[in-house]
CSV table of C-alpha atoms in Angstrom, one decimal:
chain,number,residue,atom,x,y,z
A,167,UNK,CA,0.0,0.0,0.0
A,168,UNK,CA,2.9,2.2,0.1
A,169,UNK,CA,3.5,2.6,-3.4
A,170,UNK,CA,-0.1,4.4,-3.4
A,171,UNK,CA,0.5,6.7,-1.1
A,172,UNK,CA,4.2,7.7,-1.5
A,173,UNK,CA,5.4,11.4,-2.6
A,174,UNK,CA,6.5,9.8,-6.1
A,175,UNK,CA,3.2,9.3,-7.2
A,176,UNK,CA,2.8,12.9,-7.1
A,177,UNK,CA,5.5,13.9,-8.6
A,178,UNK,CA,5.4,11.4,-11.8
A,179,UNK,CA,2.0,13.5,-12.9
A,180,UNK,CA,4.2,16.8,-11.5
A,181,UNK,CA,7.5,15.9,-13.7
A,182,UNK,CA,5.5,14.5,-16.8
A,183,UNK,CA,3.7,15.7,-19.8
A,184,UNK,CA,0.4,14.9,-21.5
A,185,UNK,CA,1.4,11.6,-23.2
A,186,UNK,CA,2.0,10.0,-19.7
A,187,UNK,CA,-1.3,11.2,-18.3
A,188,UNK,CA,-2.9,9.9,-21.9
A,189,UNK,CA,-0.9,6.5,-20.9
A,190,UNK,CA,-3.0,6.5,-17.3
A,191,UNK,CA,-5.9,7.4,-19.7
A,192,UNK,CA,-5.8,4.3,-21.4
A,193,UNK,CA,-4.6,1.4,-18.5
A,194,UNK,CA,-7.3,3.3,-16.6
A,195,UNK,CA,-10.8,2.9,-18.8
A,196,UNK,CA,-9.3,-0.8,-20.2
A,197,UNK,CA,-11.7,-2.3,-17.2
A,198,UNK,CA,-14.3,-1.0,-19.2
A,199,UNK,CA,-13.7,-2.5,-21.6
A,200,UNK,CA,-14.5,-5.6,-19.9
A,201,UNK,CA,-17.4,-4.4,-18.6
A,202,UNK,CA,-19.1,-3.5,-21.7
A,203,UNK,CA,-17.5,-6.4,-24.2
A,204,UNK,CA,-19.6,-8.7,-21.5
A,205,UNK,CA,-22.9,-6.2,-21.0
A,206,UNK,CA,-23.5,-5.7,-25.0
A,207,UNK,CA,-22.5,-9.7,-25.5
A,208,UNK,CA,-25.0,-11.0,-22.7
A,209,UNK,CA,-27.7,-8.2,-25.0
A,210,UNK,CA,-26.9,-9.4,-28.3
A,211,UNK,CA,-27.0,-13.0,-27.6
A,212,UNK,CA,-30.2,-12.5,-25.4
A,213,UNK,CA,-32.4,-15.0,-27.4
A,214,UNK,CA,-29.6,-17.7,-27.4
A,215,UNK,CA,-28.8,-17.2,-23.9
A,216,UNK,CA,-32.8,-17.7,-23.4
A,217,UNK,CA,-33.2,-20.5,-25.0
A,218,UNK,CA,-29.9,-21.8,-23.0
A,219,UNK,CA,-31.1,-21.1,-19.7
A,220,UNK,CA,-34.0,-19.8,-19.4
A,221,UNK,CA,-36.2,-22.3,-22.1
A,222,UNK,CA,-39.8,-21.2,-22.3
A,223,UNK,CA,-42.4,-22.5,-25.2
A,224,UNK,CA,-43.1,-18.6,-25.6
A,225,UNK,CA,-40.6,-16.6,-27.3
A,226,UNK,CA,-41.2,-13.2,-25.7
A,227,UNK,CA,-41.6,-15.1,-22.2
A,228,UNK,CA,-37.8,-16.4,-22.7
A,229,UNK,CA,-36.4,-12.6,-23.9
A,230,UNK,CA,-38.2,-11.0,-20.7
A,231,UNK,CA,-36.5,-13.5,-18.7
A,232,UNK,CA,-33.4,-12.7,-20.1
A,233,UNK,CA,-33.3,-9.2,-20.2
A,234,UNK,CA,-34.8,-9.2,-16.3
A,235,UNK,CA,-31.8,-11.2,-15.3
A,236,UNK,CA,-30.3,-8.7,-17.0
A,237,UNK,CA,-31.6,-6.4,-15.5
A,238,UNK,CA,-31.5,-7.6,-11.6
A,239,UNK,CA,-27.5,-7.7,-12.1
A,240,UNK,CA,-28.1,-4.4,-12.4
A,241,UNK,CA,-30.2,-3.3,-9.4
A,242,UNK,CA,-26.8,-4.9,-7.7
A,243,UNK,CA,-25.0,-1.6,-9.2
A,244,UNK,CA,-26.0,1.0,-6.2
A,245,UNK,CA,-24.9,-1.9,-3.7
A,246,UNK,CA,-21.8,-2.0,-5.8
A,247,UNK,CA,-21.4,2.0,-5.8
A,248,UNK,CA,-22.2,2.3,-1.9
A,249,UNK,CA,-19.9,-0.6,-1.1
A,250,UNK,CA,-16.9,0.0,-3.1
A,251,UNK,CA,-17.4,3.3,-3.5
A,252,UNK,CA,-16.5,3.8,-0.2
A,253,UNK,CA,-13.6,1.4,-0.2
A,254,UNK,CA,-12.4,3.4,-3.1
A,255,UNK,CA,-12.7,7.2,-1.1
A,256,UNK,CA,-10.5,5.7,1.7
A,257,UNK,CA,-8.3,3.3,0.6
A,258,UNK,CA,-7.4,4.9,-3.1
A,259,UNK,CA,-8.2,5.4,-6.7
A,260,UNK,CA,-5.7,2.5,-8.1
A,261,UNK,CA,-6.2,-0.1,-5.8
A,262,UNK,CA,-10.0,0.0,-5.8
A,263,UNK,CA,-10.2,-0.3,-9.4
A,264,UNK,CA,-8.0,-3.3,-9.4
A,265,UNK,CA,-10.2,-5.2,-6.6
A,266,UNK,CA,-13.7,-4.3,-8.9
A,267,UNK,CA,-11.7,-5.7,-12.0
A,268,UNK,CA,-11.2,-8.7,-10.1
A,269,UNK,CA,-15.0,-9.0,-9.4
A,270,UNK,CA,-16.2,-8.3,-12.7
A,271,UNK,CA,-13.5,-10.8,-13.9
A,272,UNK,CA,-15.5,-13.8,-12.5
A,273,UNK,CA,-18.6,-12.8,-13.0
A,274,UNK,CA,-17.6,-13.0,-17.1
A,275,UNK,CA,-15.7,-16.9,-16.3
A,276,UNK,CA,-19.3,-18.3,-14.7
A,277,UNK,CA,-21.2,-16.7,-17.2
A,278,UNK,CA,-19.0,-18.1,-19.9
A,279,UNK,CA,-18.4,-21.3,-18.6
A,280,UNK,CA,-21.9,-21.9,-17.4
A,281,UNK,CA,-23.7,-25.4,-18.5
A,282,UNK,CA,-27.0,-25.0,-19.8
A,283,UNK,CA,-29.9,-25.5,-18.4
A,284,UNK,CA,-30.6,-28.8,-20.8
A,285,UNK,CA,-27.2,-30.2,-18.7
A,286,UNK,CA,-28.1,-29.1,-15.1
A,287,UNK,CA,-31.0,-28.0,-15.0
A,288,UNK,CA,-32.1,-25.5,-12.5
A,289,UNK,CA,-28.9,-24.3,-11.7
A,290,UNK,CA,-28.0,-23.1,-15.1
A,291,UNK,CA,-30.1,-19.6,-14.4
A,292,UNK,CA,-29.3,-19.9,-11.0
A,293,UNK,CA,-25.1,-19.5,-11.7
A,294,UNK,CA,-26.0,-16.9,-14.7
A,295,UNK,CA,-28.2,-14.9,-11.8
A,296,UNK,CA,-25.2,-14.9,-9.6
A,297,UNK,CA,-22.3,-14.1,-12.4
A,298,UNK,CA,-24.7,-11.4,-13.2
A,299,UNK,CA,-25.1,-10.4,-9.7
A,300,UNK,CA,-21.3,-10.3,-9.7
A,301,UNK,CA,-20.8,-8.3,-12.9
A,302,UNK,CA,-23.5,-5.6,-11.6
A,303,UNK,CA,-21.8,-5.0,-8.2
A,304,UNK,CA,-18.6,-4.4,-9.4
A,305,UNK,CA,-19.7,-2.5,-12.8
A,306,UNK,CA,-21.6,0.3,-9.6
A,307,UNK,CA,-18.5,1.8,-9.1
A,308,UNK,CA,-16.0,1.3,-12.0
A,309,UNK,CA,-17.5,4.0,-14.2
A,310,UNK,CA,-17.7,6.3,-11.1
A,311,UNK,CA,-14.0,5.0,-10.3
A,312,UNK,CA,-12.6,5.7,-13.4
A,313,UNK,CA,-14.4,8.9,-14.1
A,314,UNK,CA,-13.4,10.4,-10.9
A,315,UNK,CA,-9.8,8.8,-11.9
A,316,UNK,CA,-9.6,10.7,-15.2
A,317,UNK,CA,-10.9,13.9,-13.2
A,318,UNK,CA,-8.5,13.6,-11.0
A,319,UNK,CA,-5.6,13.7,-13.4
A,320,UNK,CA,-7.0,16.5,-15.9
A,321,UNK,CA,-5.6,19.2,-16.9
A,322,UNK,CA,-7.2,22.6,-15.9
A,323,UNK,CA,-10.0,23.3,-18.4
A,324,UNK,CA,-10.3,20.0,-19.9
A,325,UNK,CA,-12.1,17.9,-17.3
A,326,UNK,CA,-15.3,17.1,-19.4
A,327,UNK,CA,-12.6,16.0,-22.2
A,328,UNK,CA,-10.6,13.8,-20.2
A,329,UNK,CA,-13.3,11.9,-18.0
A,330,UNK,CA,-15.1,11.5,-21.9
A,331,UNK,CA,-12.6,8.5,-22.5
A,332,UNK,CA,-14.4,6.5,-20.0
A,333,UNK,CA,-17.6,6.6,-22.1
A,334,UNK,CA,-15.2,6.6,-25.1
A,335,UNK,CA,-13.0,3.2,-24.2
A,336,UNK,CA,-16.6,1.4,-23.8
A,337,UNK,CA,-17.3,1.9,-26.9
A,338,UNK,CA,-13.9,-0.3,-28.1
A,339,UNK,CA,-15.7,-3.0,-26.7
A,340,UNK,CA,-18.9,-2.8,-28.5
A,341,UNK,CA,-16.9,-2.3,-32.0
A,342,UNK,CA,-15.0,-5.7,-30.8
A,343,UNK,CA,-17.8,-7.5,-30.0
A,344,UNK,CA,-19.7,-6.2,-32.5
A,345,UNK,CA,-16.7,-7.6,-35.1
A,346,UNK,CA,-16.4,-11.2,-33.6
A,347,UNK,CA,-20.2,-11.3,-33.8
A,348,UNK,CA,-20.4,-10.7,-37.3
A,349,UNK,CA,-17.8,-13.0,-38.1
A,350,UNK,CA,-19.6,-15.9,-36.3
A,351,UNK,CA,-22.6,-14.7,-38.3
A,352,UNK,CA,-20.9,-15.2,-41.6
A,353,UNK,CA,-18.7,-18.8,-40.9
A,354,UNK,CA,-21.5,-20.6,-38.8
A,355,UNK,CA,-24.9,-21.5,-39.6
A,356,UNK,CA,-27.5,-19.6,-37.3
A,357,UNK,CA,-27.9,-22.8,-35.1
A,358,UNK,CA,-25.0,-23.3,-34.4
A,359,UNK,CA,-24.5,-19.5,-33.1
A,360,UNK,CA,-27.7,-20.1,-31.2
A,361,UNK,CA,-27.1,-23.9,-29.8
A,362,UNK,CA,-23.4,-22.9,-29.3
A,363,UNK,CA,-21.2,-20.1,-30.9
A,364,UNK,CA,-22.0,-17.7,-28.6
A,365,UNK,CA,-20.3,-18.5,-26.0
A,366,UNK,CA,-16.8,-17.6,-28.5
A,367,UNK,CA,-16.7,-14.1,-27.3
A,368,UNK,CA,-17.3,-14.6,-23.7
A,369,UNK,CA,-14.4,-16.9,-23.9
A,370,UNK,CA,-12.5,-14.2,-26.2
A,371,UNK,CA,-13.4,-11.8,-23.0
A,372,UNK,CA,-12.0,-14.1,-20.9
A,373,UNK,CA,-8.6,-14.4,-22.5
A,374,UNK,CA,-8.4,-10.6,-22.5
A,375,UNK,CA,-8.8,-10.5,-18.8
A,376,UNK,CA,-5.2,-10.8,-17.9
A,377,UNK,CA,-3.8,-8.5,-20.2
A,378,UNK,CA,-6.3,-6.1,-18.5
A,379,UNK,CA,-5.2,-6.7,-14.8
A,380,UNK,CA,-1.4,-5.9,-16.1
A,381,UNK,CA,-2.7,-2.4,-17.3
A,382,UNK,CA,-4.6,-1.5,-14.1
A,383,UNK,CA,-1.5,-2.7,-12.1
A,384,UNK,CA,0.6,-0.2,-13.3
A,385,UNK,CA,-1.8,3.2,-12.8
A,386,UNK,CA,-0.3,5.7,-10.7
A,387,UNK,CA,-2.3,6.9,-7.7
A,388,UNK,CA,-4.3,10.6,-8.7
A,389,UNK,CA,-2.5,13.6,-7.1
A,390,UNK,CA,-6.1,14.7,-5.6
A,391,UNK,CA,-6.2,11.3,-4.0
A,392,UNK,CA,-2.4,11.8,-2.7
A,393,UNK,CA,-3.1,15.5,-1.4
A,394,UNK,CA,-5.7,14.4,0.6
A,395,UNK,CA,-4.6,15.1,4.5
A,396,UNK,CA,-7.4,12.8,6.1
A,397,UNK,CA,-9.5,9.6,4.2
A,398,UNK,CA,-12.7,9.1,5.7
A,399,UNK,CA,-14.0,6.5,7.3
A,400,UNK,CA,-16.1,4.2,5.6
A,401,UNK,CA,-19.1,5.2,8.0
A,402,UNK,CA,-18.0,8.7,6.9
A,403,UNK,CA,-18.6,8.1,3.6
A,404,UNK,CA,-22.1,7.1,4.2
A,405,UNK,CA,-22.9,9.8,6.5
A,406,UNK,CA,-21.5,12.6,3.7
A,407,UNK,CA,-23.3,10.4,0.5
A,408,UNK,CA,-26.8,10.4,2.7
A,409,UNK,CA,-26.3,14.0,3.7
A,410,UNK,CA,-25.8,14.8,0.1
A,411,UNK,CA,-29.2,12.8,-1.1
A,412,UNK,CA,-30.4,15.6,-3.0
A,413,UNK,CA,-27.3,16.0,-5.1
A,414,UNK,CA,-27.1,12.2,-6.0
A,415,UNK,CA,-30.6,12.0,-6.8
A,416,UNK,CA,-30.2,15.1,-9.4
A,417,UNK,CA,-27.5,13.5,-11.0
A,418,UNK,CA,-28.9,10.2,-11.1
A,419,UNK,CA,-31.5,12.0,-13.1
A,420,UNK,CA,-28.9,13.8,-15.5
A,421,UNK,CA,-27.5,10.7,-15.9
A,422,UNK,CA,-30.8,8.4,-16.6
A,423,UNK,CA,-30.5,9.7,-20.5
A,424,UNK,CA,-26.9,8.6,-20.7
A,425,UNK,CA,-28.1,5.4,-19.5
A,426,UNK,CA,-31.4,4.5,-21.4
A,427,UNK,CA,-29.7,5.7,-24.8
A,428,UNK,CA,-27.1,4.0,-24.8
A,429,UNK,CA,-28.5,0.3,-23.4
A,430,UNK,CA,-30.8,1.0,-26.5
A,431,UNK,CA,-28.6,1.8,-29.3
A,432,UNK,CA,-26.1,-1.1,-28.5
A,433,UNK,CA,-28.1,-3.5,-26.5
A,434,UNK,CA,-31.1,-3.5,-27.5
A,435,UNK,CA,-30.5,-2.5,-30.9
A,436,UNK,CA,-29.6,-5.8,-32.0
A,437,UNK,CA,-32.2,-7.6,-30.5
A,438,UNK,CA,-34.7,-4.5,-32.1
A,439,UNK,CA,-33.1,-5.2,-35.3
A,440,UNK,CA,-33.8,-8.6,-35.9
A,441,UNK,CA,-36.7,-9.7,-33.8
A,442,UNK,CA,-39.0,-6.7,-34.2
A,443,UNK,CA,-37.9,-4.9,-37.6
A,444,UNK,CA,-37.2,-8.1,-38.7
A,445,UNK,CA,-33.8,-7.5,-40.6
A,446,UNK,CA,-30.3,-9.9,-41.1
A,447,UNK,CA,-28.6,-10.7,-38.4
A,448,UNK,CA,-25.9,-8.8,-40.3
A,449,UNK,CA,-27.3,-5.6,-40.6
A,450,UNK,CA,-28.2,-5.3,-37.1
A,451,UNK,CA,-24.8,-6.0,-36.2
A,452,UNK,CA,-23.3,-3.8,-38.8
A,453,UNK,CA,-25.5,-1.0,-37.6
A,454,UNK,CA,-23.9,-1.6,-34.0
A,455,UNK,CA,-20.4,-1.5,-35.3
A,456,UNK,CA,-21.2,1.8,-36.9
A,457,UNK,CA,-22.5,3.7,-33.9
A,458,UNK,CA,-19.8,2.3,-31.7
A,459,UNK,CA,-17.8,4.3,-33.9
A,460,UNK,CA,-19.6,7.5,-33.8
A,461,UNK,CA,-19.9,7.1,-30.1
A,462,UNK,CA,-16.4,7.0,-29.8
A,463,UNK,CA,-16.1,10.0,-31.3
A,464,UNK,CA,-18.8,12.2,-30.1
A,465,UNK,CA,-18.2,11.6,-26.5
A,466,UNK,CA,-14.7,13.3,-26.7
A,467,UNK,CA,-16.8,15.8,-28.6
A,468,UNK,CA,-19.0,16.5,-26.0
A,469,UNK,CA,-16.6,16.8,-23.0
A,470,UNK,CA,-14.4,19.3,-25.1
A,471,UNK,CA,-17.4,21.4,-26.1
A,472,UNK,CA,-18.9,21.7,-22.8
A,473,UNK,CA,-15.4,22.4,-21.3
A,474,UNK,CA,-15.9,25.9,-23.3
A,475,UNK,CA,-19.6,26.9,-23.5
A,476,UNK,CA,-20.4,25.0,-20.1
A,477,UNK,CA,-22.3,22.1,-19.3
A,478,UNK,CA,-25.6,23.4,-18.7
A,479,UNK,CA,-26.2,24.4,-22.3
A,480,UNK,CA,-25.3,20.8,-23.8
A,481,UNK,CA,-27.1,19.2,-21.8
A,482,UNK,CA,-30.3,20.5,-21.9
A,483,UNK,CA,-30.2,20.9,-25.9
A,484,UNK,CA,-29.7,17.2,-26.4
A,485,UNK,CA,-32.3,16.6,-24.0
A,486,UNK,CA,-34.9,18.7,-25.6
A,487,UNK,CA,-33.7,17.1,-29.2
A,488,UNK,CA,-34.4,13.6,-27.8
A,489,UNK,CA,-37.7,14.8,-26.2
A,490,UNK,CA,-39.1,15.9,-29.8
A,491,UNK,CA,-37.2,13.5,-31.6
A,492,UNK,CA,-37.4,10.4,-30.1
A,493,UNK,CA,-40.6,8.8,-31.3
A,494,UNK,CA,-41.1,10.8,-34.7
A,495,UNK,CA,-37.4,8.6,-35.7
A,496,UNK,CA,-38.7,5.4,-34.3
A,497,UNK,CA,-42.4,5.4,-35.8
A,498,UNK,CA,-40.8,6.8,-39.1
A,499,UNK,CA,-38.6,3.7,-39.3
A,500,UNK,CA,-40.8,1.0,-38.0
A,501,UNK,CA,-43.6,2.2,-40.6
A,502,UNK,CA,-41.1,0.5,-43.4
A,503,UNK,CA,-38.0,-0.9,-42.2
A,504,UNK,CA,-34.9,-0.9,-43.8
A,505,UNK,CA,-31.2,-1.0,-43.5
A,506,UNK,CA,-30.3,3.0,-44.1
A,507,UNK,CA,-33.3,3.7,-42.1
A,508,UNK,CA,-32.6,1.7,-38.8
A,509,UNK,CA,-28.2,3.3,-39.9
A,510,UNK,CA,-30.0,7.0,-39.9
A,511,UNK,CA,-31.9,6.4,-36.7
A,512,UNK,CA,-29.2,4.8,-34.8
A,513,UNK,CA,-26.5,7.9,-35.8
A,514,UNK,CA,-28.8,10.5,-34.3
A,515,UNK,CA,-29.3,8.4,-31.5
A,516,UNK,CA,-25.6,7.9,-31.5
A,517,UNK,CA,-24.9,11.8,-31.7
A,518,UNK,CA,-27.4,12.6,-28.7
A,519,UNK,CA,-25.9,10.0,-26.2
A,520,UNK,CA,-22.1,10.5,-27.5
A,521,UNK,CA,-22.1,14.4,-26.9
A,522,UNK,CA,-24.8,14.1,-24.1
A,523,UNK,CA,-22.6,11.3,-22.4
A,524,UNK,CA,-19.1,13.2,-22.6
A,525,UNK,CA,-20.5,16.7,-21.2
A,526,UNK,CA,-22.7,14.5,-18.4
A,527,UNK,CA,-19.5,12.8,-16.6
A,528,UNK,CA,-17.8,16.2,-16.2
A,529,UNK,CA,-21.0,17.5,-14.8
A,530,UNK,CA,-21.4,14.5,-12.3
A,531,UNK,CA,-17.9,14.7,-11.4
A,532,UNK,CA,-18.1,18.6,-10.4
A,533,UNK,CA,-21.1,18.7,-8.3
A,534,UNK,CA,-20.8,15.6,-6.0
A,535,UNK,CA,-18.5,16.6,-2.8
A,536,UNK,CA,-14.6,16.0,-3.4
A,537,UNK,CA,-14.1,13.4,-0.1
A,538,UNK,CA,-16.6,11.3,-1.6
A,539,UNK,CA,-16.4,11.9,-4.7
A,540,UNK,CA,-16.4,8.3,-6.2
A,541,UNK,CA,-19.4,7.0,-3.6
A,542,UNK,CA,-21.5,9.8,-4.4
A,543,UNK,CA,-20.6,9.7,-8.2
A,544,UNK,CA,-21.3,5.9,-8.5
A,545,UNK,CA,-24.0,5.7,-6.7
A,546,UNK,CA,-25.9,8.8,-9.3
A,547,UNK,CA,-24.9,6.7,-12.2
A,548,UNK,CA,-25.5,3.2,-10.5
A,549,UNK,CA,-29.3,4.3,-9.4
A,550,UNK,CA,-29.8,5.5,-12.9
A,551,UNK,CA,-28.0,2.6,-15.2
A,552,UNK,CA,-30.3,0.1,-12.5
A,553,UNK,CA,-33.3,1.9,-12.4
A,554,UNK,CA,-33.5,3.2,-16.1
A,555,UNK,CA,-30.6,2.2,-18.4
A,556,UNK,CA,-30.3,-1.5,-17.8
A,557,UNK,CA,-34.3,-1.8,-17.5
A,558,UNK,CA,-34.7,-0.4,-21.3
A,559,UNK,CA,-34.5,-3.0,-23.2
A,560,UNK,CA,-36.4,-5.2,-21.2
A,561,UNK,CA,-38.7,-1.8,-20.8
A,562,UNK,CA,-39.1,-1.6,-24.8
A,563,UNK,CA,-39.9,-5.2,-25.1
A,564,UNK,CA,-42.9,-5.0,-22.5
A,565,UNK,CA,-44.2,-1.8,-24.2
A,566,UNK,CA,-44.2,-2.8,-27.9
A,567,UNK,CA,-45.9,-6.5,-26.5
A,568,UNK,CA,-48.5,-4.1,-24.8
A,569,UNK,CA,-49.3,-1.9,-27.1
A,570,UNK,CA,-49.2,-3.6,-30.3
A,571,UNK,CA,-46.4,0.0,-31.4
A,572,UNK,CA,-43.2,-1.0,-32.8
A,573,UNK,CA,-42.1,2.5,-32.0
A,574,UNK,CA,-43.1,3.0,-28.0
A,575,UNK,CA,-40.0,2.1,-27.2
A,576,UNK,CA,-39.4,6.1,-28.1
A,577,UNK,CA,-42.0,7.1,-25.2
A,578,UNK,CA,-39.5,5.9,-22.7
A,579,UNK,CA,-36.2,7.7,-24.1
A,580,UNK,CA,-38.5,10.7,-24.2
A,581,UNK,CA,-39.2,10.3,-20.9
A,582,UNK,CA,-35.8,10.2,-20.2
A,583,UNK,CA,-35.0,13.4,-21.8
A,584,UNK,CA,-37.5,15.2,-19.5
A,585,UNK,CA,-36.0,14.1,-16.2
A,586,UNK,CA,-32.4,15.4,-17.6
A,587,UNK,CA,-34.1,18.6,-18.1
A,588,UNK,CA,-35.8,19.4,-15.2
A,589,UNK,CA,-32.7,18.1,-13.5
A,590,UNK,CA,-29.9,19.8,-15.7
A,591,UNK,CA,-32.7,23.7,-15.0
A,592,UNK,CA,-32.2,22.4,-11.1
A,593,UNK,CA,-28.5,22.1,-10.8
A,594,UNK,CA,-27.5,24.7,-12.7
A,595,UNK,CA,-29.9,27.2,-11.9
A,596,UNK,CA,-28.2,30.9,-12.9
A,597,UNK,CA,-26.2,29.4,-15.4
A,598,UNK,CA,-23.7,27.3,-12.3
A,599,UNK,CA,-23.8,24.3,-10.6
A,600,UNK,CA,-25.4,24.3,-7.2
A,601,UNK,CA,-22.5,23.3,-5.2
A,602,UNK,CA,-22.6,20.3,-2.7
A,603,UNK,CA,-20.8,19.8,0.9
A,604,UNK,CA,-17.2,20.2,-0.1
A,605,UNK,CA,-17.9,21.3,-3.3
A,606,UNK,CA,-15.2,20.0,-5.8
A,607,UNK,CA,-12.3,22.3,-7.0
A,608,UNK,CA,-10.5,22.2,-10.4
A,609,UNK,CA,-7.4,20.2,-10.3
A,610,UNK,CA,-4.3,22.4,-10.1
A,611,UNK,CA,-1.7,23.0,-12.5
A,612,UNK,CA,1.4,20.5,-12.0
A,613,UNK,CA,-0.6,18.5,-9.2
């Protein structure tokens, strides 16, 4: 634990330039990737994975199971943020995001190696509940962790560009996964993807895993983290994040947009693609690949552009776009599917959630209180991935069963869009944040 809290952590980020921060940039958010190769996999597979575990003579009946299992990993994300949140405010930035690597790591080897339910029955959904369970505890605090990581190290004035990489590097894993799963798509027959062939990238995941660990190994400890003169207390931590309730709440509801657009675009888009609009395995997956692309590049985007004209003015534009926009795109392209539609959808979706996303982080990252920054932080994003993101595609599966409208999923991005607005008006009323207890400062120059 020494080599966390020694002087010469401080002084590496003191002595050095941009390309070593950029080099903690990239050992930092490589968890993520983990974290989303496995989330977007366990989405696109969802009817295979079903049918593996969860068998039902109903179709629908076997993708709601699948997507609620899905989603109760998820629920485990504000355990996960409280939890290790706090571990993370007292014990340090690099060593915490080691341990929730390690947790996340075996979630992905049960989930991967799990028999099916054909071989063991009952068990089968019973060991996927828990490697999901797993996955969804550690996953509540490494965005938070690395956000606040990347905050931590920024350079003055380019906070919203730096902690945009986290949002950025998960979008390398969708692009990956998307890749592998249109190669299975093209060299095996669709029955043996769906009895079998699946599994290849989880196992793919699982051989990345080590490379991973090396990479989080070698981060230095933040200089915030370092200057700190006292570490509080886990009961500390709780006390500030409760005291702070209204704060987490408010960002929980900037973030719920962040959330629900992006679980749809890459999770559920897939699924959308080829069991409602009824399209080629291919194109669904092509369309996925694409927007992991533009997501890549609009979160960096969004960070940088909000770093000059402020947050408060990117946030609530996207918002109102996606409020007005939302269902129009959907019912236009469900009225006659077709590749370039579902491509033209998907990039404005892309563009709201990549310059949304990179502009939201800074924000969460700047009104949460400093000594607990990554409890606080986590447990926002953790309530509203749980609550909201991780619950849409199950969400848009229930609504278009109900109501008969291909397009309803839209109704619940829209309503997504009005929670970040009446949040994004509360936080920032006058044009600033309204600070928390222990507001948090810019980093300084050389620390």
């Amino acid at each position: 634990m020494a080599s966390i809290t020694s002087p010469q952590g401080e002084s590496r980020f003191a002595s050095q330039g941009n390309p070593f921060r950029f080099r903690q940039v990239g050992k930092c958010s490589s968890g993520n990737f983990l974290e989303q190769f496995d989330f977007f996999l366990f989405g696109f597979y969802a009817a295979a994975i079903g049918k593996a575990f969860f068998p039902s003579t109903n179709e629908t009946a076997s993708l709601l199971n699948t997507f609620g299992v899905f989603w109760l990993g998820a629920l485990m994300r504000p355990v996960g943020a409280i939890v290790l949140g706090a571990y993370i405010d007292r014990i340090g930035r690099r060593h915490g995001l080691i341990v929730t690597l390690g947790i996340m790591a075996f979630g992905t080897v049960v989930i991967a190696f799990c028999p099916s339910y054909a071989t063991i029955g009952i068990a089968a959904p019973v060991i996927v509940l828990i490697g999901r369970l797993l996955q969804g505890f550690s996953a509540g605090v490494e965005l938070g962790g690395v956000s606040v990581y990347l905050a931590e190290i920024s350079t003055p004035g380019n906070r919203g560009f730096y902690t945009s990489f986290q949002s950025s590097s998960q979008q390398v894993a969708i692009f990956v996964a998307s890749i592998l799963g249109y190669i299975l798509s093209e060299v095996m027959p669709a029955d043996t993807v769906g009895a079998w062939g699946w599994r290849i990238p989880f196992f793919v995941g699982c051989l990345i895993i080590p490379l991973i660990f090396l990479l989080r190994r070698t981060l230095e400890e933040t200089p915030a983290f370092l200057a700190m003169k006292k570490h509080p207390s886990a009961s500390e931590v709780f006390a500030s994040a409760l005291a702070n309730w209204r704060v987490v709440v408010l960002g929980m509801m900037i973030a719920i947009l962040t959330t629900t657009t992006f679980y749809f675009v890459t999770v559920y888009t897939p699924t959308f693609g080829k069991s409602v609009l009824k399209l080629s395995t291919q194109d669904a997956l092509l369309v996925t690949l694409l927007v992991a692309v533009t997501n890549f590049i609009w979160n960096p985007v969004g960070g940088a552009l909000s770093d000059r004209i402020g947050r408060k003015p990117v946030l609530i534009a996207i918002a109102c776009l996606s409020l007005v926009t939302a269902y129009p795109a959907l019912h236009w392209l469900v009225a006659a599917p077709t590749f370039g539609k579902l491509l033209a959808v998907e990039m404005m979706f892309s563009f709201y959630f990549g310059v949304y996303s990179g502009t939201m982080l800074g924000a969460l990252v700047e009104i949460v209180p400093a000594h607990v920054r990554t409890t606080c932080f986590s447990l926002a994003f953790a309530l509203a991935a749980a609550l909201f993101g991780t619950f849409t595609p199950f969400a848009s599966t229930w609504l278009i069963e109900r109501t008969g409208d291909k397009a309803s999923p839209g109704f619940w991005l829209m309503f997504a869009a009005l929670l970040g607005i009446i949040a994004a008006s509360t936080v920032y009323r006058g044009g600033k944040a309204v600070p928390a207890h222990d507001a948090v400062p810019e980093p300084v120059a050389g620390h």
